[in-house]
Amino acid sequence: MFAVHLMAFYFSKLKEDQIKKVDRFLYHMRLSDDTLLDIMRRFRAEMEKGLAKDTNPTAAVKMLPTFVRAIPDGSENGEFLSLDLGGSKFRVLKVQVAEEGKRHVQMESQFYPTPNEIIRGNGTELFEYVADCLADFMKTKDLKHKKLPLGLTFSFPCRQTKLEEGVLLSWTKKFKARGVQDTDVVSRLTKAMRRHKDMDVDILALVNDTVGTMMTCAYDDPYCEVGVIIGTGTNACYMEDMSNIDLVEGDEGRMCINTEWGAFGDDGALEDIRTEFDRELDLGSLNPGKQLFEKMISGLYLGELVRLILLKMAKAGLLFGGEKSSALHTKGKIETRHVAAMEKYKEGLANTREILVDLGLEPSEADCIAVQHVCTIVSFRSANLCAAALAAILTCLRENKKVERLRTTVGMDGTLYKIHPQYPKRLHKVVRKLVPSCDVRFLLSESGSTKGAAMVTAVASRVQAQRKQIDRVLALFQLTREQLVDVQAKMRAELEYGLKKKSHGLATVRMLPTYVCGLPDGTEKGKFLALDLGGTNFRVLLVKIRSGRRSVRMYNKIFAIPLEIMQGTGEELFDHIVQCIADFLDYMGLKGASLPLGFTFSFPCRQMSIDKGTLIGWTKGFKATDCEGEDVVDMLREAIKRRNEFDLDIVAVVNDTVGTMMTCGYEDPNCEIGLIAGTGSNMCYMEDMRNIEMLEGDEGKMCINTEWGGFGDNGCIDDIRTRYDTEVDEGSLNPGKQRYEKMTSGMYLGEIVRQILIDLTKQGLLFRGQISERLRTRGIFETKFLSQIESDRLALLQVRRILQQLGLDSTCEDSIVVKEVCGAVSRRAAQLCGAGLAAIVEKRREDQGLEHLRITVGVDGTLYKLHPHFSRILQETVKELAPRCDVTFMLSEDGSGKGAALITAVAKRLQQAQEN
Ligand code: BG6
Ligand code: BG6
Ligand code: GLC
Ligand code: GLC
C-alpha cells in the first residue's frame, strides 16, 4: 500500500517537475487572458482595415467579399456537381438537393489523390488534372450525357467580383503550382474542362471552404452565420452587413466575407507573440513571411512546431538526455495526428512513448510527460489564438445587430478540430470567456463544405436562369443595324408618300404644309404675344424683337393645365387658356393691350394658311371634346370673345417643331430641320415647293410638319414593336395611333418601362414577385425619373432611392435590373429617332443632288435635354445611317415661343403689305 502511495507521489512530483520545466521553457507560448483580449482587439482593427476601401490594399487580413448574400432558405433544389480542392483531401461529388420537395441532400463522392508534383508543378497541368478527375467521376457515375452546374470549393484566397470568378491572390498551405497566381481559377478550370469534348459543365460558383462550411451548417441551423476551418489551414468567414463592405456597391442586406485570417500578422502585427520556433518554421515553409497566424494554428504546422521545440530542448539537454535522432532532425516527421494522439486523455502517454520511439529516440518516463506537455502548450496556444479572432468576429456580429446578447451558430470543420481530443472543448471555453455576451453554438459540419457549396450553386443557377429570362426580354429592344436601316427606308417611303397628291390624304406620316416659307432674316421687329401649348409646360410669353441686332427679349409665365381641363370640353380648355392670357397681361401690366399673337399648338393641324389650323386629332395627353376637325384659331378667338375683356390679333398658328426650327434658324441660317424629342416626338423640315404635290407652285420652299409620330400606324413597323408597346398603346388615350411616337417619346418610354417591370415582376424576377399599387399606376415614370435612373454618376443606392421615391420598394439587384430596362428602352428610342432623322437628311441630300449635305437640326424637348444618353445615341445613329450628311444639332434654349413670335412678325409684315 505504502509503495503504491510512494509511486503515486513520485509520479505526480515527476509530472509537476516536467510540467514546470516545459512551462518555463515555453513561457512565451502561454498566452494570458489579457493578451488574448489584446489580440482580439487587434484582429477587430484588422477586420476594419480590410473592409475599408482605402486601407484594403495594404491590409494583411483581406476580408474578401464572396458574393454569397444569404444563407440557404430551404427553397434550393437541383442536381449539381461539386469539387472540393485545397483541404487535406480532394473530392469530386454529385449533390442532389431537395428531392421531391423535401429538405434533403444526397451526395455521392469520390476522393482523388493530390500528389506534390501536381500541386506544386505547372498550373495548367494542375487544372487539367482536376478536370480529368471530374471526367473520370462523371464517367463512373454515368453523368456524361447530363448538363450539370458545378460549384467549386477552392480553399485559397481569391479576389472575387462575382460569384463565378475568383483571382487567386496567393497559394497557401501545401499548394504552389506555377502560373496560377493573379489568374481567374474559374476560367482556368473551364478551359481545362474544354479538353473533354463530351463534358458539358458550367461552373456557377466559386466558394471558399469556410463559406461552404457555413452554408452546410446553415442548411440545418438558420442561426449559422460564421464558418471556421481549423484543418490543414485555418480561416473564417461570416455574414457582414453590406453597409460595412466598401468594396461592393449597395448597402442592403448582408454578404459573406472570407476573412482569410490566416494572414493576420503578415504585416508585423503579431511580432510580439511570435516565438523563435514560429520564425524557424516560417523560414522552412513554402511561403515564408506569409500566413503567419495560420502557421501558429493550423494542422499543417502544429506537428512541425512541436518537432522544432523538442529538438531545441534536446539540444539544451532538457530532453532525451541530450540525445537527438536523425528523424527528430527531419522536417515534417511529427504531424498533427501525432500531436493529437499524444494528447489523448488515457492512452496519451503510451502513444507519446511509441511515437518518440518511432522517431528513433529513447524517451524516459519524464521525457514522455514533458513531450506531452509541449504538445498541450502548442495546441492550446492554437485554440487560444483561434478563439481570440473568432471572438472579434462575434463581437462584430453582435454590434452590427445592435443587440445586448447575440445568439449565433458557428459552423466548424477541419481535421485538427475534428481529430484532436481536447481542441474543440478548449476553443469553445475560451470563446465563451472572451465574449460572455454571446450564446454560441458550435456545429460540426458532418458533410464537409460541399453541401453548402451546392446550396450556393443552386441559388446561382436560379439567378442564372432568371438572368436569361431578363435578357430575353431586353433582347426585344435591341435593334440590329439592318433593322435600323429598314426603319430608315420605311420612313423615307412614308415621307414621299405623304407629299404625293394622290396619297397625301391617306398617309400616316401626314406631311402637313405649315405656310412658313422662309427662315427669319433679321429684319423682324415688334412686340408679340406667344402661346406655347402641348409640351410639358403651357406658357404665355411676351416677345420683344429688335431688328438689326438679332436680339430678342422674352418674358414668360408657366401655367398649369389641370388634367380635367386637358380632357374636358374644348370650350373649357380654350376658356382656361384665355384666362391664363388675362392673368399674364395683368401680371405684365398690359391689361387691355392688343398685341399680335403667335400660337404654338403642338398637335397635328391641317393648315390652309398661316393663321388657320384644323386639329386633325389630339395626341399625347390631350383629349378635350369638340375640338377635332375644328379650327383652333377660331376656337381661341371665340373664347376671347366670350371673355370680352381684351382683343388679340391671332396672326399665326405654329407647330412646336416649326417654332423650334425658327428659334434656332434665327441664329443659324443653315437650320432647316426642327426636331422635338419631348413629351411627344415630331420633326419638321424645309421642303422644296416642287416636291409638295398637293400645293400649287414650284418656287421656293415651305416648312412641312411631318407629324412622324404617326409613322407605323399602318402596321409597317409592327415587326419591331414588342408586346409591351402594344400594351402601352392599348392603355393610351389614342389606341392604334402615333405608334412611332409611342416608341420614342418621353410620355411613353416610362410606360414601356413600367409594362416591362410589371411583366418581370409577374415572372418573379423583380420586387420579390409583388406587383405594388404604385407599379400599377400609369405615368409614374416621368422622363425626368428615367433620366435620373440612367445617369452614370448615380450609384445603385441612389437609383434605389429614386425607386423608393416612386413608391417602389426595391433591392439593389432590382435596381440594377430597372436601370438596365430603362437603358434598353431609351436606347431603342434614340436609335429609332436617329433612323427617322437619317431618312430626312438623306432625302434632302439626294433631292438637292449633293455629294455631301451640311445641315443644322434645331432640337428641343425634355427627353433630348435631360436624358444622359439619348442625344448621344441619336446623333451616333444619324452618323451611322447617313454618313454623307454632316448634321449639326443645335439645342433650342428659348423654346418655340421665340420662333412663333418670329413667324408672327413675318406674317404680320406680309399681312400689312397685303392690306396696303
Ligand atoms: C473538409 C471540407 O471537410 O474540410 C473542405 O470539405 C475543407 O472543403 C476541409 O477544406 C478543411 O479541413 P482539412 O483538414 O481537410 O484541411
Ligand atoms: C419646349 C417648347 O421647349 O419644348 C415647346 O417651347 C415644346 O413648344 C416642348 O412643345 C417639347 O418638349 P416637352 O418635353 O416639353 O414636350
Ligand atoms: C488557408 C486558405 C484559406 C482556407 C484555409 C482553410 O488559410 O488561404 O482560403 O480557407 O486555408 O482551408
Ligand atoms: C405630338 C404632336 C406633334 C408635336 C409633338 C411634339 O407628336 O402630334 O404635333 O410636334 O407631339 O410635341
mmCIF file of C-alpha atoms in Angstrom, residues 79 81 94 134-135 137-148 196-201:
data_model
loop_
_atom_site.group_PDB
_atom_site.id
_atom_site.type_symbol
_atom_site.label_atom_id
_atom_site.label_comp_id
_atom_site.label_asym_id
_atom_site.label_seq_id
_atom_site.Cartn_x
_atom_site.Cartn_y
_atom_site.Cartn_z
ATOM 1 C CA GLU A 79 -28.652 18.336 -59.121
ATOM 2 C CA LEU A 81 -21.512 18.671 -59.386
ATOM 3 C CA LYS A 94 -22.583 14.797 -57.117
ATOM 4 C CA LEU A 134 -14.046 15.231 -62.835
ATOM 5 C CA ALA A 135 -14.323 13.487 -66.183
ATOM 6 C CA PHE A 137 -16.089 10.754 -61.868
ATOM 7 C CA MET A 138 -18.728 11.627 -64.433
ATOM 8 C CA LYS A 139 -17.898 8.538 -66.368
ATOM 9 C CA THR A 140 -18.132 6.196 -63.403
ATOM 10 C CA LYS A 141 -21.359 7.807 -62.254
ATOM 11 C CA ASP A 142 -22.733 7.797 -65.786
ATOM 12 C CA LEU A 143 -23.260 11.561 -65.823
ATOM 13 C CA LYS A 144 -21.509 12.457 -69.047
ATOM 14 C CA HIS A 145 -24.683 12.966 -71.022
ATOM 15 C CA LYS A 146 -26.022 15.469 -68.483
ATOM 16 C CA LYS A 147 -25.529 19.212 -68.411
ATOM 17 C CA LEU A 148 -24.873 19.961 -64.785
ATOM 18 C CA HIS A 196 -13.143 16.818 -72.652
ATOM 19 C CA LYS A 197 -15.489 17.228 -75.574
ATOM 20 C CA ASP A 198 -18.146 15.029 -74.034
ATOM 21 C CA MET A 199 -18.376 17.089 -70.844
ATOM 22 C CA ASP A 200 -20.878 19.939 -70.564
ATOM 23 C CA VAL A 201 -20.299 21.582 -67.226
#
